[in-house]
Amino acid sequence: MFESSDSNTVVITTVDVLKSAFFAWADEMAQARKEAEKDVMIDEAAVIKRLHKSRATLWRWNASGYLPCFKLGGKNQYKLSDVERIEKGLKQ
């Protein structure tokens, strides 16, 4: 990638190169959004409802590392990607 600290730098290119660069950037941004969506946090009540498990089960899973819990604002939160992994029946 071309970087310059000089604000007077002029780059001459073609429309095709610009289109290609833009589409590559757009693909990178879409992938980054997908990754960020996987790290969405959901609260304990939603996890209990989704997995049909008790609070005690979630506590045990957290203690064992199977379903890590995160404290946000004093409340237990879980990564959506971890909950989806358990819904699919995957161990880790």
mmCIF file of N, CA and C in Angstrom, residues 54-67:
data_model
loop_
_atom_site.group_PDB
_atom_site.id
_atom_site.type_symbol
_atom_site.label_atom_id
_atom_site.label_comp_id
_atom_site.label_asym_id
_atom_site.label_seq_id
_atom_site.Cartn_x
_atom_site.Cartn_y
_atom_site.Cartn_z
ATOM 1 N N SER A 54 -30.438 -23.992 32.617
ATOM 2 C CA SER A 54 -30.605 -23.209 33.840
ATOM 3 C C SER A 54 -29.403 -22.301 34.064
ATOM 4 N N ARG A 55 -29.577 -21.350 34.957
ATOM 5 C CA ARG A 55 -28.491 -20.462 35.358
ATOM 6 C C ARG A 55 -27.339 -21.274 35.948
ATOM 7 N N ALA A 56 -27.655 -22.331 36.686
ATOM 8 C CA ALA A 56 -26.625 -23.181 37.294
ATOM 9 C C ALA A 56 -25.792 -23.877 36.212
ATOM 10 N N THR A 57 -26.444 -24.321 35.149
ATOM 11 C CA THR A 57 -25.716 -24.958 34.043
ATOM 12 C C THR A 57 -24.770 -23.963 33.398
ATOM 13 N N LEU A 58 -25.243 -22.732 33.162
ATOM 14 C CA LEU A 58 -24.383 -21.709 32.584
ATOM 15 C C LEU A 58 -23.187 -21.421 33.501
ATOM 16 N N TRP A 59 -23.428 -21.410 34.812
ATOM 17 C CA TRP A 59 -22.340 -21.179 35.776
ATOM 18 C C TRP A 59 -21.296 -22.298 35.660
ATOM 19 N N ARG A 60 -21.750 -23.563 35.590
ATOM 20 C CA ARG A 60 -20.827 -24.697 35.464
ATOM 21 C C ARG A 60 -20.055 -24.633 34.146
ATOM 22 N N TRP A 61 -20.753 -24.309 33.067
ATOM 23 C CA TRP A 61 -20.086 -24.203 31.775
ATOM 24 C C TRP A 61 -19.038 -23.097 31.784
ATOM 25 N N ASN A 62 -19.334 -21.998 32.461
ATOM 26 C CA ASN A 62 -18.359 -20.914 32.577
ATOM 27 C C ASN A 62 -17.152 -21.382 33.379
ATOM 28 N N ALA A 63 -17.389 -22.058 34.486
ATOM 29 C CA ALA A 63 -16.302 -22.544 35.348
ATOM 30 C C ALA A 63 -15.401 -23.532 34.604
ATOM 31 N N SER A 64 -15.988 -24.332 33.721
ATOM 32 C CA SER A 64 -15.207 -25.320 32.977
ATOM 33 C C SER A 64 -14.560 -24.732 31.715
ATOM 34 N N GLY A 65 -14.982 -23.523 31.316
ATOM 35 C CA GLY A 65 -14.456 -22.900 30.109
ATOM 36 C C GLY A 65 -15.239 -23.242 28.856
ATOM 37 N N TYR A 66 -16.266 -24.056 28.979
ATOM 38 C CA TYR A 66 -17.075 -24.469 27.830
ATOM 39 C C TYR A 66 -17.856 -23.288 27.240
ATOM 40 N N LEU A 67 -18.403 -22.438 28.125
ATOM 41 C CA LEU A 67 -19.134 -21.244 27.703
ATOM 42 C C LEU A 67 -18.693 -20.081 28.581
#
